[in-house]
PDB file of C-alpha atoms in Angstrom:
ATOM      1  CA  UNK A  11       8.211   8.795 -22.528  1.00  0.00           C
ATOM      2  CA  UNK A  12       9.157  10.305 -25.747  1.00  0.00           C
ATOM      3  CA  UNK A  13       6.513   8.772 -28.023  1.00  0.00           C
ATOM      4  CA  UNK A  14       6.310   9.874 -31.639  1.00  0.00           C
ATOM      5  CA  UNK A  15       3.276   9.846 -33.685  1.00  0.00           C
ATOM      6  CA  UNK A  16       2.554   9.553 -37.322  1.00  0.00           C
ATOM      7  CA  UNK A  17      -1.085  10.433 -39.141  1.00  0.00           C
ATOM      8  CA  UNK A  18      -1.807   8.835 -41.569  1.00  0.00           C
ATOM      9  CA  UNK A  19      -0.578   5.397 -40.915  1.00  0.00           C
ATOM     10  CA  UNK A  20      -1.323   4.892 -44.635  1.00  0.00           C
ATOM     11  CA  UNK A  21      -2.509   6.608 -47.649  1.00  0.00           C
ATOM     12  CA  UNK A  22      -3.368   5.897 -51.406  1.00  0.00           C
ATOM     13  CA  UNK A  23      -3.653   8.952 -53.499  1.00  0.00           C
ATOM     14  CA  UNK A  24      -3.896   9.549 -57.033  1.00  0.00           C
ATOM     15  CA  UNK A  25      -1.418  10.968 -59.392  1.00  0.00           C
ATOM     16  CA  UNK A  26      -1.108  14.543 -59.413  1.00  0.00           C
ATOM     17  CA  UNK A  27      -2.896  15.285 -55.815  1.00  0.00           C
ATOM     18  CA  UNK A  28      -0.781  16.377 -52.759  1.00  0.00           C
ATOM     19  CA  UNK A  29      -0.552  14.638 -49.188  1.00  0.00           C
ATOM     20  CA  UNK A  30       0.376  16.028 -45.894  1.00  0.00           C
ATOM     21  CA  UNK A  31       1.311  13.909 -43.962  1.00  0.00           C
ATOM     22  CA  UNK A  32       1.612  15.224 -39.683  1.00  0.00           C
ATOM     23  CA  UNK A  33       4.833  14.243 -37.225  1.00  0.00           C
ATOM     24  CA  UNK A  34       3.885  14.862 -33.626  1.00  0.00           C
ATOM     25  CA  UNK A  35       6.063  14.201 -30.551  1.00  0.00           C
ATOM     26  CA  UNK A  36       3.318  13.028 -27.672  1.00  0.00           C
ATOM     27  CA  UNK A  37       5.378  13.965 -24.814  1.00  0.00           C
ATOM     28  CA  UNK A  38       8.119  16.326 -25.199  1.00  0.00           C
ATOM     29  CA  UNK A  39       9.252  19.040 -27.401  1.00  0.00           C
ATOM     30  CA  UNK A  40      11.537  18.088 -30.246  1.00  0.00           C
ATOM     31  CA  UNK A  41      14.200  19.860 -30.759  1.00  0.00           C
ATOM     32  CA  UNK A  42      14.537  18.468 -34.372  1.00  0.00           C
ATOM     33  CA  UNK A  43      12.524  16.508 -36.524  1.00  0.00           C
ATOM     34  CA  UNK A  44      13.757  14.424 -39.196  1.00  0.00           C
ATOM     35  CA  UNK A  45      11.713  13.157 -42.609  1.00  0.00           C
ATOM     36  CA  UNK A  46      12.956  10.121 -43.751  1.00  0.00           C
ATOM     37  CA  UNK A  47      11.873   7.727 -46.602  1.00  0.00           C
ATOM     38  CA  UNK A  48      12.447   3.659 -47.115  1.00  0.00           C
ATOM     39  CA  UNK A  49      11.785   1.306 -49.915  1.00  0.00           C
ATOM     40  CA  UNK A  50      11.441  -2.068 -49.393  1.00  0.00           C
ATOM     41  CA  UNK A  51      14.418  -4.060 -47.896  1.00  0.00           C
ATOM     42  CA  UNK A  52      16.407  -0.770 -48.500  1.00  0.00           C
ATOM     43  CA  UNK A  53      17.813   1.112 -45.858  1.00  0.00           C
ATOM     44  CA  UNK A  54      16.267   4.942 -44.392  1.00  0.00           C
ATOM     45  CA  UNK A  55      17.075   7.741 -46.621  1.00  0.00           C
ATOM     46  CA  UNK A  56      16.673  11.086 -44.989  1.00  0.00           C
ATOM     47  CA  UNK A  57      15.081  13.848 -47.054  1.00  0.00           C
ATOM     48  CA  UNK A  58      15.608  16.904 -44.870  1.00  0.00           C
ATOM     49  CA  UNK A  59      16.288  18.035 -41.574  1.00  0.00           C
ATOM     50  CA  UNK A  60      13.641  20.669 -39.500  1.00  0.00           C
ATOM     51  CA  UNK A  61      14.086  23.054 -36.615  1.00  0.00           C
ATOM     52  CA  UNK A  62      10.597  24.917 -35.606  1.00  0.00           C
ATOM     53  CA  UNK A  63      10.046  28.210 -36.827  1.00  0.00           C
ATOM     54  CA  UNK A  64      12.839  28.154 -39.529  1.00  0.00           C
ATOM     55  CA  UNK A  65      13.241  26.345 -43.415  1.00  0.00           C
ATOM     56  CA  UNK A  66      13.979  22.728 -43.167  1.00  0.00           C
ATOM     57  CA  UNK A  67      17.485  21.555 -44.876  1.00  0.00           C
ATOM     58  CA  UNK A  68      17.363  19.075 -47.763  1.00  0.00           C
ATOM     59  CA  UNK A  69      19.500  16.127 -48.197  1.00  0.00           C
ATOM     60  CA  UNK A  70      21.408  16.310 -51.719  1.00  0.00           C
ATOM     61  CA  UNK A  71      18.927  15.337 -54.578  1.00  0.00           C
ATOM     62  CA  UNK A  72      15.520  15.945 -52.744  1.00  0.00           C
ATOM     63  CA  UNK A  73      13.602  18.360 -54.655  1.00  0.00           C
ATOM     64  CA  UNK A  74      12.142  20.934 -51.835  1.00  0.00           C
ATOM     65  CA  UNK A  75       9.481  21.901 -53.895  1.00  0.00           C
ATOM     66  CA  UNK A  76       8.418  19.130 -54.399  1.00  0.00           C
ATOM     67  CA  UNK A  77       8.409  17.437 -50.831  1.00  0.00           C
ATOM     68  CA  UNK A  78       7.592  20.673 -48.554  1.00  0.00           C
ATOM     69  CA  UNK A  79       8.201  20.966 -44.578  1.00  0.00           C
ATOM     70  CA  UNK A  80       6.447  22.914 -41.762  1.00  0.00           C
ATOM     71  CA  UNK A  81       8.168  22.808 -38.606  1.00  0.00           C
ATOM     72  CA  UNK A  82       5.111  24.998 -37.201  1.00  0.00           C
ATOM     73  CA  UNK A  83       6.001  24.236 -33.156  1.00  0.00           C
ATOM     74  CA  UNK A  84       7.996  22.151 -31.197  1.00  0.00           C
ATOM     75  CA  UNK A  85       5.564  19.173 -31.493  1.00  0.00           C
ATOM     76  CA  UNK A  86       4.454  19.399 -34.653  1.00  0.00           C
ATOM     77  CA  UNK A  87       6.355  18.843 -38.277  1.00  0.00           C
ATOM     78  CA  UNK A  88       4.511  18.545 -41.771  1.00  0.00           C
ATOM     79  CA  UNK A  89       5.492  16.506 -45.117  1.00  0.00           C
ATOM     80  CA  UNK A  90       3.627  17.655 -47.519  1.00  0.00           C
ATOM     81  CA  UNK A  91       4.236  15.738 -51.088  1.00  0.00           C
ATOM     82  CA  UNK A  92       3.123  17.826 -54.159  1.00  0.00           C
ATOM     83  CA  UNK A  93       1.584  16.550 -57.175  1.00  0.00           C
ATOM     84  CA  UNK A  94       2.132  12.857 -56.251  1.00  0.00           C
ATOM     85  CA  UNK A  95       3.610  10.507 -59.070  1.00  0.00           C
ATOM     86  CA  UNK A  96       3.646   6.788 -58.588  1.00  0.00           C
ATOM     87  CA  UNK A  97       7.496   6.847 -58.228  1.00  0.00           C
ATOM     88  CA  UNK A  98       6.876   8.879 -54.993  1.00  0.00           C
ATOM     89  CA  UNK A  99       4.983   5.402 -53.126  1.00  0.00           C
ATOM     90  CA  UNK A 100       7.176   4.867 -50.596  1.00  0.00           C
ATOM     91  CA  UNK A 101       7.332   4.343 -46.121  1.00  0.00           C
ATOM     92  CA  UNK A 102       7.819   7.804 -44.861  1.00  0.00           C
ATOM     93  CA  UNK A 103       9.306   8.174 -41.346  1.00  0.00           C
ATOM     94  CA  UNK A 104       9.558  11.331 -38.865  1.00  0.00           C
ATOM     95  CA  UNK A 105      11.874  10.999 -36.207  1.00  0.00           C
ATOM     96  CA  UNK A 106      12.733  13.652 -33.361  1.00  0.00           C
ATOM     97  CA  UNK A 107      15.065  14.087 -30.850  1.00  0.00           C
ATOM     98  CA  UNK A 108      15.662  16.051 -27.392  1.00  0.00           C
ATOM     99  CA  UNK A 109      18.232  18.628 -27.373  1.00  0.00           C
ATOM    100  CA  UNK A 110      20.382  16.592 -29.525  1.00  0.00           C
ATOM    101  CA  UNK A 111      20.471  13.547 -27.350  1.00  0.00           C
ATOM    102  CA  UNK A 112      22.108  10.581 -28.827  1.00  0.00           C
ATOM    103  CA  UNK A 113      19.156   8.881 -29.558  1.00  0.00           C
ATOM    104  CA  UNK A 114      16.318   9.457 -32.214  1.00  0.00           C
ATOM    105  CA  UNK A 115      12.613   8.630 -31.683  1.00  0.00           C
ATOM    106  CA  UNK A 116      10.791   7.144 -34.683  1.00  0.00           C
ATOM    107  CA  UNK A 117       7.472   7.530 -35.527  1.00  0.00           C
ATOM    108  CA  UNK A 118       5.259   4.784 -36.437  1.00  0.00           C
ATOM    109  CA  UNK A 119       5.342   5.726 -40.227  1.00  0.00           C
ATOM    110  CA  UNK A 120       3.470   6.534 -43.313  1.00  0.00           C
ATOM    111  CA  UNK A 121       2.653   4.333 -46.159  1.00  0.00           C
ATOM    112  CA  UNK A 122       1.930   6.315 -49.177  1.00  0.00           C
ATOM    113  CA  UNK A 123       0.827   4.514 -52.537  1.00  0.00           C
ATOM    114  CA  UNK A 124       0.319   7.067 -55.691  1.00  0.00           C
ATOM    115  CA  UNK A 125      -1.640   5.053 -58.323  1.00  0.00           C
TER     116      UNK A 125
ATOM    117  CA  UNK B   6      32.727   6.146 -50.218  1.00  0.00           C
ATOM    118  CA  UNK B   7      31.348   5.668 -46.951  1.00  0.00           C
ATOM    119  CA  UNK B   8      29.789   2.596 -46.319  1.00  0.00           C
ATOM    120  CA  UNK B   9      28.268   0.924 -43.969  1.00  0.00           C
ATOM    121  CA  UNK B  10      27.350  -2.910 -44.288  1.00  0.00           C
ATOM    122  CA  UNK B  11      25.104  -5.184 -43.258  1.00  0.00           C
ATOM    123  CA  UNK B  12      24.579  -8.749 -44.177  1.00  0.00           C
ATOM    124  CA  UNK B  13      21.298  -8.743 -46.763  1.00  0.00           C
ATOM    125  CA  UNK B  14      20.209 -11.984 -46.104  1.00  0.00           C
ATOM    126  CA  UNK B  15      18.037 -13.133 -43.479  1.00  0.00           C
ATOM    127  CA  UNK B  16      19.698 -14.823 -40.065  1.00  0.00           C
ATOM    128  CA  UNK B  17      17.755 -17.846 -39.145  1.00  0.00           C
ATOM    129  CA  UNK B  18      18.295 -19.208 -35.731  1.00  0.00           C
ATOM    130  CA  UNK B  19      16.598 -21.719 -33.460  1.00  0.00           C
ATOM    131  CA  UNK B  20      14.672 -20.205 -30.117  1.00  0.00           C
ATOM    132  CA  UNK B  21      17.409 -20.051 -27.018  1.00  0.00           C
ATOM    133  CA  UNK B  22      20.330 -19.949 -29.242  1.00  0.00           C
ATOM    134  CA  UNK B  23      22.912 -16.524 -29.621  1.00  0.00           C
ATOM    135  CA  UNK B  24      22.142 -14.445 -32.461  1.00  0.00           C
ATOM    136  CA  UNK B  25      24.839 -12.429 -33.633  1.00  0.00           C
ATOM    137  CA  UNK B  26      24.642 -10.035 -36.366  1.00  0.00           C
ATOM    138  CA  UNK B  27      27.366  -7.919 -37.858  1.00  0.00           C
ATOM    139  CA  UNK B  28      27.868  -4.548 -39.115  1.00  0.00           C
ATOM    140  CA  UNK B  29      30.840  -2.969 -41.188  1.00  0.00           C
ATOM    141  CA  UNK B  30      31.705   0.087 -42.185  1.00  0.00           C
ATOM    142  CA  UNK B  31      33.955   1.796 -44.012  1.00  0.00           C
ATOM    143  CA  UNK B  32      35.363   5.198 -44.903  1.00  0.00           C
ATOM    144  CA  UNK B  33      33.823   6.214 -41.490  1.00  0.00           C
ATOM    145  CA  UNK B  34      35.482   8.174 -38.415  1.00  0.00           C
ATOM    146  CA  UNK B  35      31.949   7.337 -35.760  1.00  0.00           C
ATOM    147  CA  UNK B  36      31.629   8.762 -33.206  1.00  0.00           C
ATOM    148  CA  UNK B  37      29.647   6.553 -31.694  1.00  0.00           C
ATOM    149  CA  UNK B  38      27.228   3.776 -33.385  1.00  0.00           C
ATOM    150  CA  UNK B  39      23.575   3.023 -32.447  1.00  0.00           C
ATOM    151  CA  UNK B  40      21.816  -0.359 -32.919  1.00  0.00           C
ATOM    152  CA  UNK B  41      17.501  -0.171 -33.655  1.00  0.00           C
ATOM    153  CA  UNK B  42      15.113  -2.502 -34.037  1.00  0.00           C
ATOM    154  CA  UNK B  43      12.133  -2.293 -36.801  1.00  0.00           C
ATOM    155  CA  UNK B  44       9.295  -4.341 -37.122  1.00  0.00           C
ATOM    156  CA  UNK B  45       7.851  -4.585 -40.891  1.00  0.00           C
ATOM    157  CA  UNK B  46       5.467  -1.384 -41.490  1.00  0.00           C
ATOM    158  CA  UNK B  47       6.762   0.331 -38.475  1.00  0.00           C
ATOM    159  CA  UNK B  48       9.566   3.195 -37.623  1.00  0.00           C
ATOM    160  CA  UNK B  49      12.848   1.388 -36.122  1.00  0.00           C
ATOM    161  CA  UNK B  50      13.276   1.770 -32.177  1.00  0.00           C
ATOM    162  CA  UNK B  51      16.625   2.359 -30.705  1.00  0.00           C
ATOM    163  CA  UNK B  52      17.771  -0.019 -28.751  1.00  0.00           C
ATOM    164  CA  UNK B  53      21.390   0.242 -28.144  1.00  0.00           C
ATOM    165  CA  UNK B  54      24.060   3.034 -28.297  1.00  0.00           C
ATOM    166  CA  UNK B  55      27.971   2.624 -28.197  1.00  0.00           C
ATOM    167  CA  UNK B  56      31.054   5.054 -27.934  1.00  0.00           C
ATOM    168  CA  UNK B  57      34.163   4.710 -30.168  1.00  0.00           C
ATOM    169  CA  UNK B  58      35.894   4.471 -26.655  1.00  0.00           C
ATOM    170  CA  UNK B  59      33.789   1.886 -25.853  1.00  0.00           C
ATOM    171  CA  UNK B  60      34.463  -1.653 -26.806  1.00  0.00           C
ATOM    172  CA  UNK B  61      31.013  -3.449 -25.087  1.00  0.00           C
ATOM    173  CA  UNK B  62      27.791  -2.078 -24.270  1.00  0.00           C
ATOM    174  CA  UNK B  63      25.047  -4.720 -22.664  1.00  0.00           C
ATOM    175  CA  UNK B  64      21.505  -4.370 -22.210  1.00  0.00           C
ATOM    176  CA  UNK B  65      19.696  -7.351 -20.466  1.00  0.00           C
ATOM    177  CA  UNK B  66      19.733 -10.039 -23.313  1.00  0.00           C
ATOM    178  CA  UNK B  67      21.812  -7.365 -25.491  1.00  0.00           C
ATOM    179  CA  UNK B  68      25.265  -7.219 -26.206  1.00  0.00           C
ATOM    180  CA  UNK B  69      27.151  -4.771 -28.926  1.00  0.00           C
ATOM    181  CA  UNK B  70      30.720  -5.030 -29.080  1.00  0.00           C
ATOM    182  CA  UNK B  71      32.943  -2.202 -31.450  1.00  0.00           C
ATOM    183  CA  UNK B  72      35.949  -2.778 -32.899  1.00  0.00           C
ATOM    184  CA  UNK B  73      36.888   0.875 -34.576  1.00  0.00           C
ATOM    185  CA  UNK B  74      40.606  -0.946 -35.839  1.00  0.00           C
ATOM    186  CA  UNK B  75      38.194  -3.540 -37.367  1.00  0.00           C
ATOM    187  CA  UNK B  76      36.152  -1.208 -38.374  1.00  0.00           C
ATOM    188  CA  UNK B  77      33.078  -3.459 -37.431  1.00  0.00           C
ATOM    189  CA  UNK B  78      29.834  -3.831 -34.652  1.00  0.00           C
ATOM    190  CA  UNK B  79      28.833  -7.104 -33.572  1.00  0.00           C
ATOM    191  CA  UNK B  80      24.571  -7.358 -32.343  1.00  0.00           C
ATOM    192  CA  UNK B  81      24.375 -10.427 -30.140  1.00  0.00           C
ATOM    193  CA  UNK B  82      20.835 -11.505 -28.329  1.00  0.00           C
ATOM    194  CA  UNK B  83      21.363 -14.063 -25.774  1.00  0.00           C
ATOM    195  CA  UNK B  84      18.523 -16.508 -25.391  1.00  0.00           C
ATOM    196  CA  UNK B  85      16.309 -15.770 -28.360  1.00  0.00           C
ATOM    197  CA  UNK B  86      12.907 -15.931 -28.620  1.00  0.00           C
ATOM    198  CA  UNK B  87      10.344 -16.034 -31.345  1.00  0.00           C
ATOM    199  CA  UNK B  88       9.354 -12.293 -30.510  1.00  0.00           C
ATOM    200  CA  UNK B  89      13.053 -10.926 -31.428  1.00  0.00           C
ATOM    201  CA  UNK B  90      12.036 -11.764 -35.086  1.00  0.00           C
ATOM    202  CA  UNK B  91      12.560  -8.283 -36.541  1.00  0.00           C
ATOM    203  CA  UNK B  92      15.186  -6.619 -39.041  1.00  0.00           C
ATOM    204  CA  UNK B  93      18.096  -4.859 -36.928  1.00  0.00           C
ATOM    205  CA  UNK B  94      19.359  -1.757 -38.434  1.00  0.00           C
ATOM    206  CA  UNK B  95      23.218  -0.403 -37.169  1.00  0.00           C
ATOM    207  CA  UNK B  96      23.663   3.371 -37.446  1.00  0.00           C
ATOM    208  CA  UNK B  97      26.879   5.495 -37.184  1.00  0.00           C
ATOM    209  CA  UNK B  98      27.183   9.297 -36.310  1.00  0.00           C
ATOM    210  CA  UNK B  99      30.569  10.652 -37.821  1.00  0.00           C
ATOM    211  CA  UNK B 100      32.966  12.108 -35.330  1.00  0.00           C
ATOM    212  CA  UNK B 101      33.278  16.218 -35.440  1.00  0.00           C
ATOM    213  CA  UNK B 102      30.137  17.023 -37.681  1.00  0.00           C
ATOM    214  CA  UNK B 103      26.587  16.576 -37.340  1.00  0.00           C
ATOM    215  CA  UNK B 104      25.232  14.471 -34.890  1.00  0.00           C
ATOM    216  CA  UNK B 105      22.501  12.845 -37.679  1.00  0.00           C
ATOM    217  CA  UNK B 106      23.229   9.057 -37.748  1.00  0.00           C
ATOM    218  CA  UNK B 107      23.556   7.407 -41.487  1.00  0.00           C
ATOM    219  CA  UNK B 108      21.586   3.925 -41.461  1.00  0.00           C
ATOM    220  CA  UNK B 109      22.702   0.795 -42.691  1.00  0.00           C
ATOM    221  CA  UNK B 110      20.120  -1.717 -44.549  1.00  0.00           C
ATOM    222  CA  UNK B 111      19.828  -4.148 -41.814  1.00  0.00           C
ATOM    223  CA  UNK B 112      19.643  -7.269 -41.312  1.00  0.00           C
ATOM    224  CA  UNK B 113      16.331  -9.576 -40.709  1.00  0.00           C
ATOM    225  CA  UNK B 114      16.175 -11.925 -37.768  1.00  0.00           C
ATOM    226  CA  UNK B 115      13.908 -14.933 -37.862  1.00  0.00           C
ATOM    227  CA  UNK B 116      13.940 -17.146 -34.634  1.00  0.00           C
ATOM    228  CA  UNK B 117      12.074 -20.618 -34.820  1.00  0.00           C
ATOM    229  CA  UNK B 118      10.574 -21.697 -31.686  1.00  0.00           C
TER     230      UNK B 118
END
């Protein structure tokens, strides 16, 4: 149990478009879902924090206009990244967990390449 | 600052022998620290999780030790095989906030069969 998916698994967009990309726990309602981001051989930098049916909280320095959250259910969470630059390509991860348990459950990712 | 460390360079070890891999931290108060595994284009999966009261936690071939006057984790896989090639990321939740763990880089694993 507790399976966490990720659509798209990838994505190339072009500069100035928006992507949304979808966070869906399989098997159990998520308390919280995380939206984290990685660069190569770097380690994960969460953006913001989500609880369903309220605003998500940004880390320090992660424009929330820019990168936009849904938490529409306790399944489902949405990164949306507006008007894409080529500094935005990057590995973005979701991660949930149950009723705060001491454990978070990853999804499989999101490659996103801006050109 | 808080810090948390983790050696940048790739561990190369021969199949059947004891990887170890280290984490350090500092500037920290964990509450507890959490070992995952990721696999390269893939979210990291949790493997192991440890209490500061807690000085060894074991999990089949796993073994994290935490040394909170050190202020260090050791990783260790017993009898390694080919398929626990992966990088191993160490994570620590701060004691009497929120419960969101802080990653380190981690540290990639390579064992030759």
């Amino acid at each position: 149990g507790a399976v966490v998916s990720q659509h798209p698994s990838w994505v190339i967009c072009k500069s100035g478009t928006s992507v949304k990309i979808e966070c869906r726990s399989l098997d159990f309602q998520a308390t919280t879902m995380f939206w984290y981001r990685q660069f190569p051989k770097q380690s994960l930098m969460l953006m913001a924090t989500s609880n369903e049916g309220s605003k998500a909280t940004y880390e320090q320095g992660v424009e929330k206009d820019k990168f936009l959250i849904n938490h529409a259910s306790l399944t489902l969470s949405t990164l949306t990244v507006t008007s894409a630059h080529p500094e935005d390509s990057s590995f973005y991860i979701c991660s949930a967990d149950r009723d705060r348990a001491y454990e978070q459950y990853f999804g499989p990712g999101t490659r996103l390449t801006v050109t | 600052s808080q810090k948390i460390e983790q050696n940048s360079e790739a561990l190369n070890i021969q199949e059947g022998k004891t990887a170890t891999l280290t984490c350090n931290y500092t500037n920290y108060s964990p509450a507890y620290l959490q070992w995952y595994r990721q696999d390269p284009g893939r979210g990291p999966v949790f493997l192991l999780l440890i209490r500061e009261n807690e000085k060894e936690k074991r999990k089949e071939r796993l073994k994290v030790t935490f040394d909170t006057t050190l202020k260090q984790s050791l990783f260790h896989i017993t009898a390694s095989q080919p398929a626990d090639s992966a990088t191993y990321l160490c994570a620590l939740v701060a004691a009497g906030g929120s419960y969101i763990p802080t990653f380190g880089r981690g540290t990639s694993l390579i064992v030759h069969p």
